[in-house]
Coordinates of C-alpha atoms in Angstrom, one line a residue:
Chain R
M1 CA 15.8 -11.1 -22.4
S2 CA 17.5 -14.1 -20.7
L3 CA 19.9 -13.8 -17.8
D4 CA 22.3 -16.6 -16.9
A5 CA 24.0 -17.6 -13.7
D6 CA 26.9 -15.2 -14.3
D7 CA 24.5 -12.3 -14.9
V8 CA 22.7 -13.1 -11.6
A9 CA 26.0 -13.3 -9.7
K10 CA 27.1 -9.9 -11.1
I11 CA 23.8 -8.2 -10.4
A12 CA 23.7 -9.7 -6.9
H13 CA 27.2 -8.3 -6.3
L14 CA 26.2 -4.8 -7.5
A15 CA 23.2 -4.9 -5.1
R16 CA 25.4 -6.4 -2.3
L17 CA 23.1 -9.4 -1.9
E18 CA 24.3 -12.8 -1.1
I19 CA 22.5 -15.4 -3.1
S20 CA 23.2 -19.0 -2.3
Q21 CA 24.6 -21.1 -5.2
D22 CA 21.5 -23.4 -5.0
N23 CA 19.1 -20.6 -5.7
V24 CA 21.0 -18.9 -8.6
A25 CA 19.2 -20.9 -11.3
E26 CA 15.8 -20.1 -9.9
Y27 CA 16.7 -16.4 -9.7
A28 CA 17.9 -16.5 -13.3
R29 CA 14.6 -18.0 -14.5
N30 CA 12.4 -15.6 -12.5
L31 CA 14.4 -12.5 -13.4
S32 CA 14.4 -13.5 -17.0
S33 CA 10.6 -13.8 -17.1
I34 CA 10.2 -10.4 -15.4
L35 CA 12.5 -8.9 -18.0
D36 CA 10.4 -10.6 -20.7
L37 CA 7.4 -8.8 -19.3
V38 CA 9.3 -5.5 -19.2
E39 CA 10.4 -6.0 -22.8
Q40 CA 6.8 -5.3 -23.8
M41 CA 7.6 -1.6 -23.3
S42 CA 9.5 -1.6 -26.6
A43 CA 6.2 -2.1 -28.5
V44 CA 5.5 1.6 -28.3
S45 CA 7.7 4.4 -29.7
T46 CA 8.4 7.1 -27.2
E47 CA 10.5 9.3 -29.4
G48 CA 10.3 12.9 -28.2
V49 CA 8.1 12.0 -25.1
E50 CA 9.2 13.8 -22.0
P51 CA 10.0 11.5 -19.1
M52 CA 7.6 11.9 -16.2
A53 CA 9.3 12.4 -12.9
H54 CA 6.4 13.6 -10.8
P55 CA 2.7 12.9 -11.5
L56 CA 1.7 16.5 -10.9
S57 CA 4.8 18.0 -12.6
L58 CA 5.6 19.9 -9.4
A59 CA 9.1 21.1 -8.6
Q60 CA 10.7 20.1 -5.3
R61 CA 10.0 22.6 -2.5
L62 CA 13.0 24.3 -1.0
R63 CA 13.4 25.4 2.6
P64 CA 15.8 27.8 4.3
D65 CA 19.1 26.2 5.0
V66 CA 18.8 26.1 8.8
V67 CA 19.2 23.3 11.3
T68 CA 15.8 21.7 12.1
E69 CA 16.8 18.3 13.5
T70 CA 17.7 17.9 17.1
D71 CA 20.4 15.5 18.3
Q72 CA 18.7 12.1 18.9
R73 CA 21.8 9.9 18.6
D74 CA 21.1 7.9 21.7
A75 CA 17.5 7.1 20.6
F76 CA 18.7 6.2 17.1
Q77 CA 21.5 4.0 18.3
H78 CA 19.1 1.9 20.3
N79 CA 18.5 0.1 17.0
G80 CA 22.2 -0.3 16.1
P81 CA 23.3 -3.9 15.9
Q82 CA 26.7 -3.0 17.5
V83 CA 27.5 0.4 19.0
E84 CA 30.1 1.7 21.4
A85 CA 30.8 5.1 22.8
G86 CA 28.4 6.7 20.3
L87 CA 29.9 5.0 17.3
Y88 CA 28.6 2.2 15.1
L89 CA 31.0 -0.8 14.9
V90 CA 31.8 -2.6 11.7
P91 CA 34.5 -5.2 10.8
K92 CA 38.0 -3.7 10.3
V93 CA 38.1 -1.9 7.0
I94 CA 41.7 -0.7 7.0
E95 CA 44.6 -3.1 7.8
Chain I
M1 CA -20.7 -3.3 18.7
H2 CA -18.2 -4.4 16.1
T3 CA -20.5 -3.9 13.2
K4 CA -21.2 -0.3 13.9
S5 CA -20.1 2.5 11.5
L6 CA -17.6 5.1 12.8
A7 CA -20.5 7.6 13.1
Q8 CA -22.4 5.2 15.2
L9 CA -19.4 4.4 17.4
A10 CA -18.8 8.1 17.9
Q11 CA -22.4 8.6 18.8
G12 CA -22.3 5.7 21.3
L13 CA -19.1 7.2 22.9
Q14 CA -20.6 10.7 23.1
A15 CA -23.9 9.5 24.5
G16 CA -22.1 7.4 27.2
E17 CA -23.6 4.1 25.9
F18 CA -20.0 2.7 26.1
T19 CA -16.6 4.0 26.9
S20 CA -13.5 3.9 24.7
V21 CA -11.9 1.5 27.2
E22 CA -14.9 -0.9 26.8
L23 CA -14.8 -0.6 23.0
T24 CA -11.1 -1.2 23.0
H25 CA -11.5 -4.3 25.2
R26 CA -14.1 -5.6 22.9
Y27 CA -11.8 -5.3 19.8
L28 CA -8.8 -6.7 21.7
E29 CA -10.9 -9.7 22.6
R30 CA -11.9 -10.2 19.0
I31 CA -8.2 -10.0 18.0
D32 CA -7.3 -12.6 20.6
E33 CA -10.1 -14.9 19.4
F34 CA -9.7 -14.6 15.7
G35 CA -6.3 -13.0 15.0
P36 CA -4.1 -16.1 15.3
D37 CA -6.1 -18.1 12.7
L38 CA -6.1 -15.2 10.2
N39 CA -2.5 -14.1 11.0
C40 CA -3.5 -10.5 10.3
F41 CA -1.6 -8.9 13.1
I42 CA 2.2 -8.8 13.5
T43 CA 2.1 -6.9 16.8
T44 CA -0.8 -6.1 19.2
T45 CA -0.4 -3.2 21.5
A46 CA -3.0 -3.9 24.2
D47 CA -1.4 -1.9 27.0
L48 CA -0.8 1.2 24.9
A49 CA -4.3 0.9 23.4
L50 CA -5.9 0.9 26.9
Q51 CA -3.8 3.9 27.9
Q52 CA -4.9 5.8 24.8
A53 CA -8.5 4.7 25.4
Q54 CA -8.4 6.1 28.9
A55 CA -7.1 9.4 27.6
A56 CA -9.8 9.4 25.0
D57 CA -12.5 8.8 27.6
A58 CA -11.1 11.7 29.6
R59 CA -11.3 13.9 26.5
I60 CA -14.9 12.8 25.8
A61 CA -15.8 13.5 29.4
A62 CA -14.3 17.0 29.2
G63 CA -16.3 17.7 26.0
E64 CA -13.2 18.0 23.9
A65 CA -13.8 15.0 21.7
G66 CA -13.7 15.0 17.9
P67 CA -15.6 12.5 15.6
L68 CA -12.8 10.0 15.8
T69 CA -11.9 10.3 19.5
G70 CA -11.9 6.9 21.3
I71 CA -12.3 4.8 18.2
P72 CA -9.8 2.0 17.8
L73 CA -7.7 1.4 14.6
A74 CA -4.9 -0.7 13.4
H75 CA -1.9 0.4 11.4
K76 CA -0.2 -1.4 8.6
D77 CA 3.2 -2.3 9.9
I78 CA 4.8 0.1 7.4
F79 CA 4.0 3.2 9.5
C80 CA 6.6 4.0 12.1
T81 CA 5.1 4.1 15.6
R82 CA 7.4 5.4 18.2
G83 CA 8.5 2.8 20.8
V84 CA 6.7 0.0 18.9
R85 CA 8.2 -2.5 16.6
T86 CA 7.8 -1.5 12.9
S87 CA 8.8 -4.6 10.9
C88 CA 7.5 -3.8 7.4
G89 CA 6.8 -7.6 7.2
S90 CA 10.6 -8.2 7.0
R91 CA 13.2 -10.1 8.9
M92 CA 15.4 -7.1 8.2
L93 CA 13.3 -4.9 10.6
D94 CA 12.1 -7.7 13.0
N95 CA 14.1 -6.0 15.8
F96 CA 13.4 -2.4 14.7
I97 CA 11.7 -0.2 17.4
A98 CA 10.7 3.0 15.6
P99 CA 12.4 6.0 17.2
Y100 CA 9.8 8.4 15.7
E101 CA 6.2 8.6 14.6
S102 CA 4.8 8.7 11.1
N103 CA 2.7 11.6 10.1
V104 CA -0.3 9.4 9.4
S105 CA -0.3 7.7 12.8
E106 CA 0.5 11.0 14.5
Q107 CA -2.5 12.7 13.0
L108 CA -4.8 9.9 13.8
A109 CA -3.5 9.7 17.4
R110 CA -4.0 13.4 17.7
A111 CA -7.6 12.9 16.6
G112 CA -7.9 10.6 19.6
M113 CA -7.9 7.2 17.8
V114 CA -6.7 4.2 19.8
M115 CA -4.0 1.9 18.2
L116 CA -4.8 -1.8 18.6
G117 CA -1.7 -3.0 16.9
K118 CA 0.2 -3.3 13.6
T119 CA -1.0 -5.4 10.8
N120 CA 0.7 -8.0 8.6
M121 CA 1.7 -7.1 5.1
D122 CA 3.8 -8.3 2.2
E123 CA 7.5 -7.8 2.9
F124 CA 8.3 -4.1 2.3
A125 CA 4.9 -3.9 0.6
M126 CA 6.1 -6.0 -2.3
G127 CA 3.4 -8.5 -3.2
S128 CA -0.2 -8.9 -4.1
S129 CA -1.1 -11.9 -1.9
N130 CA 0.4 -11.2 1.5
E131 CA 2.4 -14.4 1.1
T132 CA 5.8 -12.7 1.1
S133 CA 5.6 -11.6 4.8
Y134 CA 8.4 -12.8 7.1
Y135 CA 5.6 -13.5 9.5
G136 CA 3.7 -15.9 7.3
A137 CA 0.8 -15.7 4.9
V138 CA -2.4 -13.9 6.0
K139 CA -5.7 -15.8 5.5
N140 CA -8.8 -14.5 3.7
P141 CA -11.7 -14.5 6.2
W142 CA -14.1 -15.5 3.4
N143 CA -12.1 -18.7 2.8
L144 CA -9.1 -19.5 4.9
A145 CA -7.4 -21.3 2.0
A146 CA -7.5 -18.1 -0.1
V147 CA -5.1 -15.1 -0.1
P148 CA -6.4 -11.7 1.2
G149 CA -4.6 -9.8 -1.6
G150 CA -1.7 -7.5 -0.8
S151 CA 0.3 -5.8 0.2
S152 CA -2.0 -4.3 2.8
G153 CA -3.5 -7.8 3.4
G154 CA -3.5 -7.8 7.2
S155 CA -5.3 -4.4 7.3
A156 CA -7.9 -5.6 4.8
V157 CA -8.5 -8.8 6.8
A158 CA -8.6 -7.1 10.2
V159 CA -11.4 -4.8 8.8
A160 CA -13.2 -7.5 6.9
A161 CA -13.4 -9.8 10.0
R162 CA -14.3 -6.7 12.1
L163 CA -11.3 -7.0 14.4
T164 CA -10.9 -3.2 14.1
P165 CA -13.3 -0.6 12.8
I166 CA -10.8 0.8 10.4
A167 CA -7.1 0.2 9.4
T168 CA -4.5 2.2 7.5
G169 CA -2.9 0.9 4.3
T170 CA -0.5 2.0 1.6
D171 CA -0.8 1.6 -2.1
T172 CA 2.1 1.6 -4.6
G173 CA 0.5 -0.4 -7.3
G174 CA -2.8 -1.5 -5.9
S175 CA -1.9 -2.5 -2.3
I176 CA -5.0 -0.8 -0.8
R177 CA -7.5 -1.4 -3.5
Q178 CA -6.7 -5.0 -4.5
P179 CA -6.9 -6.5 -0.9
A180 CA -9.9 -4.3 -0.2
A181 CA -11.6 -5.9 -3.2
L182 CA -10.5 -9.5 -2.3
C183 CA -11.7 -9.1 1.3
G184 CA -15.0 -7.2 0.6
I185 CA -14.2 -3.9 2.2
T186 CA -13.8 -0.3 1.0
G187 CA -10.4 1.3 0.4
I188 CA -9.2 4.5 -1.1
K189 CA -5.8 5.5 -2.5
P190 CA -5.7 9.2 -2.6
T191 CA -3.9 11.4 -5.1
Y192 CA -0.1 11.2 -4.9
G193 CA 1.0 13.9 -2.4
R194 CA -2.4 14.2 -0.7
V195 CA -1.2 12.3 2.4
S196 CA 2.3 12.7 3.9
R197 CA 4.7 9.8 3.4
Y198 CA 6.8 10.9 6.4
G199 CA 7.5 7.9 8.6
M200 CA 6.2 5.4 6.1
V201 CA 8.9 2.9 5.2
A202 CA 9.7 3.7 1.5
F203 CA 9.2 1.3 -1.3
A204 CA 8.8 3.3 -4.5
S205 CA 8.8 6.9 -3.5
S206 CA 7.2 8.3 -6.7
L207 CA 4.2 5.9 -6.3
D208 CA 3.7 5.3 -2.6
Q209 CA 0.6 6.8 -1.0
A210 CA -1.3 6.0 2.2
G211 CA -5.1 5.7 2.7
P212 CA -7.8 4.3 4.9
M213 CA -9.3 0.8 4.6
T214 CA -12.8 0.8 6.0
Q215 CA -16.3 -0.8 6.1
S216 CA -17.8 2.0 4.0
A217 CA -17.2 5.1 2.0
E218 CA -18.6 7.2 4.7
D219 CA -16.1 5.9 7.2
A220 CA -13.3 6.4 4.6
A221 CA -14.4 10.1 4.2
L222 CA -14.1 10.6 7.9
V223 CA -10.7 9.0 8.3
L224 CA -9.2 10.4 5.1
G225 CA -10.1 13.9 6.3
A226 CA -7.9 13.3 9.4
M227 CA -5.0 11.7 7.5
A228 CA -4.6 14.1 4.6
G229 CA -2.9 17.5 4.6
F230 CA 0.3 19.3 4.0
D231 CA 3.4 18.2 5.9
Q232 CA 6.7 19.9 5.3
R233 CA 8.6 16.7 6.2
D234 CA 7.5 15.0 3.0
S235 CA 9.0 17.0 0.1
T236 CA 6.3 15.6 -2.4
C237 CA 3.4 16.3 -0.1
V238 CA 1.1 18.8 -1.8
E239 CA 0.2 22.2 -0.1
Q240 CA -3.5 22.2 -0.7
P241 CA -6.4 22.6 1.8
V242 CA -8.2 19.4 2.7
P243 CA -11.9 19.6 1.7
D244 CA -14.7 18.4 4.1
Y245 CA -15.1 15.0 2.5
M246 CA -18.2 14.3 4.7
A247 CA -20.0 17.3 3.3
G248 CA -19.8 16.0 -0.3
L249 CA -21.3 12.5 0.4
E250 CA -24.9 13.3 -0.2
Q251 CA -24.5 15.0 -3.6
D252 CA -26.9 13.2 -6.1
L253 CA -25.4 11.5 -9.1
K254 CA -27.7 12.8 -11.8
G255 CA -25.7 13.6 -14.9
L256 CA -22.5 12.1 -13.5
R257 CA -20.4 11.0 -16.5
I258 CA -18.9 7.5 -15.9
G259 CA -16.2 6.5 -18.3
L260 CA -15.9 2.7 -19.1
P261 CA -12.5 2.0 -20.7
K262 CA -13.1 -0.5 -23.5
E263 CA -9.6 -2.0 -22.6
Y264 CA -10.9 -3.0 -19.2
F265 CA -13.9 -4.9 -20.6
S266 CA -12.2 -6.7 -23.4
D267 CA -12.0 -10.4 -24.1
G268 CA -9.6 -11.0 -21.3
L269 CA -12.2 -10.1 -18.6
D270 CA -13.7 -13.1 -16.8
N271 CA -17.4 -13.5 -17.5
E272 CA -18.5 -13.6 -13.9
M273 CA -16.4 -10.5 -13.1
A274 CA -18.0 -8.7 -16.1
R275 CA -21.4 -9.6 -14.7
V276 CA -20.6 -8.2 -11.2
I277 CA -19.3 -4.9 -12.7
D278 CA -22.2 -4.6 -15.2
D279 CA -24.6 -5.0 -12.3
A280 CA -22.8 -2.3 -10.3
I281 CA -22.8 0.1 -13.3
A282 CA -26.6 -0.5 -13.7
V283 CA -27.0 0.8 -10.2
F284 CA -25.3 4.1 -11.2
R285 CA -27.4 4.3 -14.4
D286 CA -30.5 4.0 -12.3
L287 CA -29.2 6.9 -10.2
G288 CA -29.1 9.1 -13.3
A289 CA -25.5 8.7 -14.3
E290 CA -24.5 8.8 -17.9
L291 CA -22.3 6.0 -19.3
V292 CA -19.5 6.9 -21.8
E293 CA -17.3 4.4 -23.5
I294 CA -13.7 5.7 -23.4
S295 CA -10.3 4.3 -24.4
L296 CA -7.1 4.1 -22.4
P297 CA -4.9 2.8 -25.2
N298 CA -1.7 2.3 -23.2
T299 CA -3.4 0.1 -20.6
T300 CA -1.3 -3.0 -21.4
L301 CA 1.9 -1.1 -20.9
A302 CA 1.2 -0.2 -17.3
V303 CA 2.4 -3.5 -15.7
P304 CA 5.7 -3.6 -17.7
T305 CA 6.3 0.1 -17.0
Y306 CA 5.6 -0.4 -13.3
Y307 CA 8.1 -3.3 -13.1
V308 CA 10.9 -1.0 -14.1
V309 CA 9.9 2.1 -12.1
A310 CA 9.0 0.4 -8.9
P311 CA 12.0 -2.0 -8.7
A312 CA 14.4 0.9 -9.7
E313 CA 13.1 3.0 -6.9
C314 CA 13.1 0.1 -4.5
S315 CA 16.7 -0.9 -5.2
S316 CA 17.7 2.7 -4.4
N317 CA 15.5 3.0 -1.3
L318 CA 16.4 -0.4 0.2
S319 CA 20.2 0.3 -0.2
R320 CA 19.9 2.0 3.3
F321 CA 19.6 -1.5 4.9
D322 CA 23.2 -2.2 5.3
G323 CA 23.4 -4.0 8.6
V324 CA 25.3 -1.1 10.2
R325 CA 22.9 1.4 11.7
Y326 CA 19.7 -0.5 12.3
G327 CA 18.0 -3.7 11.2
Y328 CA 19.3 -7.2 10.8
R329 CA 23.0 -8.0 10.9
C330 CA 24.5 -11.4 10.0
E331 CA 26.5 -13.4 12.4
D332 CA 30.4 -13.1 12.4
P333 CA 30.9 -10.9 9.3
Q334 CA 34.4 -11.5 7.9
D335 CA 34.7 -8.1 6.4
L336 CA 32.6 -5.1 5.4
E337 CA 31.5 -6.6 2.1
D338 CA 30.5 -9.8 3.8
L339 CA 28.6 -7.9 6.4
Y340 CA 26.6 -6.1 3.7
K341 CA 26.0 -9.1 1.5
R342 CA 25.0 -11.6 4.2
S343 CA 23.0 -9.1 6.2
R344 CA 21.0 -8.2 3.1
G345 CA 20.9 -11.7 1.7
E346 CA 19.6 -13.2 5.0
G347 CA 17.5 -10.2 6.0
F348 CA 15.4 -9.8 2.8
G349 CA 13.1 -12.5 1.4
D350 CA 13.0 -13.7 -2.2
E351 CA 10.5 -11.3 -3.7
V352 CA 12.3 -8.3 -2.3
K353 CA 15.7 -9.6 -3.5
R354 CA 14.2 -10.1 -7.0
R355 CA 12.9 -6.6 -7.2
I356 CA 16.2 -5.1 -5.9
M357 CA 18.0 -7.1 -8.6
I358 CA 15.7 -6.0 -11.4
G359 CA 16.0 -2.4 -10.3
T360 CA 19.8 -2.7 -9.9
Y361 CA 20.0 -4.2 -13.4
A362 CA 17.7 -1.5 -14.9
L363 CA 19.7 1.3 -13.4
S364 CA 23.2 -0.2 -14.2
A365 CA 25.5 1.5 -16.6
G366 CA 24.4 1.1 -20.2
Y367 CA 20.8 0.1 -19.4
Y368 CA 19.4 3.3 -18.0
D369 CA 18.0 4.6 -21.3
A370 CA 16.5 1.3 -22.4
Y371 CA 14.7 0.7 -19.1
Y372 CA 14.3 3.6 -16.6
L373 CA 14.1 6.4 -19.2
K374 CA 11.8 4.4 -21.4
A375 CA 9.5 3.6 -18.5
Q376 CA 9.3 7.2 -17.4
Q377 CA 8.4 8.2 -20.9
L378 CA 5.7 5.5 -21.0
R379 CA 4.5 6.8 -17.7
H380 CA 3.8 10.1 -19.4
L381 CA 1.8 8.4 -22.2
I382 CA -0.3 6.4 -19.6
S383 CA -0.9 9.6 -17.6
D384 CA -2.0 11.4 -20.8
D385 CA -4.5 8.7 -21.6
F386 CA -6.2 9.5 -18.3
K387 CA -6.0 13.3 -18.8
Q388 CA -7.8 12.9 -22.1
A389 CA -10.4 10.6 -20.6
F390 CA -11.1 13.1 -17.8
E391 CA -11.9 15.8 -20.4
Q392 CA -15.0 13.6 -21.2
V393 CA -15.9 12.0 -18.0
D394 CA -16.0 12.6 -14.2
V395 CA -15.0 9.2 -13.0
I396 CA -13.8 6.0 -14.6
M397 CA -15.1 2.5 -13.5
G398 CA -14.1 -1.1 -14.0
P399 CA -13.0 -4.1 -12.0
T400 CA -10.4 -3.6 -9.2
S401 CA -8.9 -7.0 -9.8
P402 CA -9.2 -9.4 -12.7
S403 CA -10.4 -12.2 -10.4
V404 CA -11.6 -12.8 -6.8
A405 CA -9.1 -14.2 -4.2
F406 CA -6.9 -17.0 -5.5
N407 CA -5.6 -19.8 -3.3
I408 CA -2.6 -19.5 -1.1
G409 CA 0.4 -21.0 -3.1
E410 CA -1.4 -20.7 -6.4
K411 CA 0.8 -17.9 -7.8
S412 CA 3.7 -17.7 -5.4
E413 CA 6.0 -19.7 -7.7
D414 CA 5.4 -17.5 -10.7
P415 CA 6.1 -13.8 -10.0
V416 CA 4.8 -12.6 -13.4
S417 CA 1.4 -14.2 -13.0
M418 CA 1.2 -12.5 -9.6
Y419 CA 2.1 -9.1 -11.1
L420 CA -0.7 -9.3 -13.6
S421 CA -3.3 -9.5 -10.8
D422 CA -2.6 -5.7 -10.4
I423 CA -3.3 -4.9 -14.1
Y424 CA -6.2 -2.5 -13.3
T425 CA -4.7 -0.7 -10.4
I426 CA -1.1 -0.1 -11.4
A427 CA -1.8 2.6 -14.1
V428 CA -3.5 4.7 -11.4
N429 CA -0.3 4.9 -9.4
L430 CA 1.8 5.6 -12.4
A431 CA -0.5 8.6 -13.2
G432 CA -0.7 9.6 -9.5
L433 CA -4.5 9.7 -9.6
P434 CA -6.9 8.7 -6.7
G435 CA -8.6 5.3 -6.9
M436 CA -11.0 3.5 -4.8
S437 CA -12.4 0.0 -4.4
V438 CA -15.9 -0.8 -3.1
P439 CA -17.5 -4.2 -2.6
A440 CA -19.8 -5.0 -5.6
G441 CA -20.8 -8.6 -5.2
F442 CA -19.6 -12.2 -4.9
I443 CA -18.2 -14.8 -7.3
N444 CA -18.0 -18.3 -5.8
E445 CA -18.7 -16.9 -2.4
L446 CA -15.7 -14.6 -2.6
P447 CA -16.0 -10.8 -2.7
A448 CA -15.4 -8.8 -5.9
G449 CA -14.6 -5.1 -6.0
L450 CA -15.6 -2.2 -8.3
Q451 CA -12.8 0.3 -8.9
I452 CA -13.6 4.0 -9.2
I453 CA -10.8 6.2 -10.5
G454 CA -11.0 10.0 -10.2
N455 CA -9.2 13.1 -11.4
Y456 CA -6.4 14.6 -9.4
F457 CA -7.6 15.7 -5.9
D458 CA -11.2 14.6 -6.7
E459 CA -11.4 12.4 -3.6
T460 CA -14.6 14.2 -2.6
R461 CA -16.3 12.9 -5.8
L462 CA -14.9 9.4 -5.4
L463 CA -16.2 9.1 -1.9
N464 CA -19.6 10.7 -2.9
V465 CA -20.0 8.2 -5.8
A466 CA -19.0 5.2 -3.6
H467 CA -21.3 6.4 -0.8
Q468 CA -24.3 6.8 -3.1
Y469 CA -23.7 3.3 -4.4
Q470 CA -23.6 2.0 -0.8
Q471 CA -26.9 3.6 -0.1
Q472 CA -28.4 1.4 -2.8
T473 CA -26.5 -1.9 -2.1
D474 CA -25.5 -3.8 1.0
W475 CA -22.4 -5.7 -0.3
H476 CA -20.3 -3.6 2.1
R477 CA -22.3 -4.7 5.1
R478 CA -21.7 -8.4 4.4
I479 CA -19.4 -10.1 7.0
P480 CA -17.9 -13.6 6.7
E481 CA -20.2 -15.8 8.8
Q482 CA -17.5 -17.2 11.0
F483 CA -16.6 -13.7 12.2
S484 CA -20.0 -12.1 12.4

């Protein structure tokens, strides 16, 4: 499996990652070699094999639908890059 | 003082030979002296440590101490510690002060342990050499030009150089066992779900598991007992009582059935590594264990499978880092998309970006069946190999890592060669089994580790087997001369 510069740009966009133009070729080379490694999976037939989602085949636990969290907005907003009046600020989205 | 076992430290504290404050000072001095050269700490928390040590001394004086009260430790910087920076080795979280406490650090604090600081690690736990950290490479105390392994490299080094009696680690594909092997210490990755993941920065949620990194199996038994247990805040944490791991240590090994997977001892295994592992196995044979050749036919598929499952889960988990609510934000974003892209592009390092992109690609429309579904099916086959093996044997043994520590820079340009250094550890995570690494000898003056793999929730047996081995050998007591 070989990825080219356009593939890398497309994947980087999907992942919302900026990759500088200078590094695209190196990413293409490294990602292609990782996909070559991954390609070895096709050596074995998995027809009819159940996909494994949990090592112990346990179902997710459910809990009663009640409020358990307390309001810690101020504490959490300490880590916000830009906050004002309890809100998180981002560049203008709607003109 | 810094070479004592946890039991000896506890005894010294109880008997009043030294106080927790004195003990803490001693380790803080060692961290000041040796830490910078080894680069094994991202943050030290001296003031907090001394406060906790005073509280521990008061508890000891009041006769309310447990076996870990007053003993210092270091946490991998992946565990959220309230009020203390939790960077996960990334520029993305360089400014992140955790607003809450992880279950692991909370339980160990409740047991009275004293936090010395937060250890260096591969960025977001993605790496096998501790070279991907935003805070720079960690050095192996046995040879400063060599890597300590990863991703829990800082924790392994801090224990190996005796800058802390124990440290916590996490293991997604070998990140406790491989650095433990490369640094000559003991490390155990418990069964998936044995220890709560609450407050542990997520990498690949179906694989991540926390465990202790220690000087011996006995120390690991003591600490694991305090870390493990049900926690409703982690939906995959298993509701099962925690056995008394210490009580199982002395069991004799007569009749223990040890499985030796022929795939682990094939042509690819380095001669010197084969010699070290053969010598270790001979010790068990002398203790009355029975050796059984077994087969794990899908062994070679583990690394390819892992490099779909782990990146897929990482791309999903790391989508939370958007530059809006916490973490790094780029300068002067032009619009929201620019804010996302540059914050993530500048905040994450190369290896993290590679894995996010592999995962994004594998999960993108049209590729899901060929990659993620296929990998989850192979995961089932790999897990079945172990299930069949454990019908014949009690534990499985082999090398932890194909080689001893490689040099800094040697593999950093070639991600795939780096990935293959986890060839023996990765399958254990895919199957969700417990695995352990114990020091088993030296090759070219660098430590080599024996891996012991157990059945689900059989940590008691793993610790017992490792402890009995450590009664016959002294590899785990060796300390790099510069730091002795």
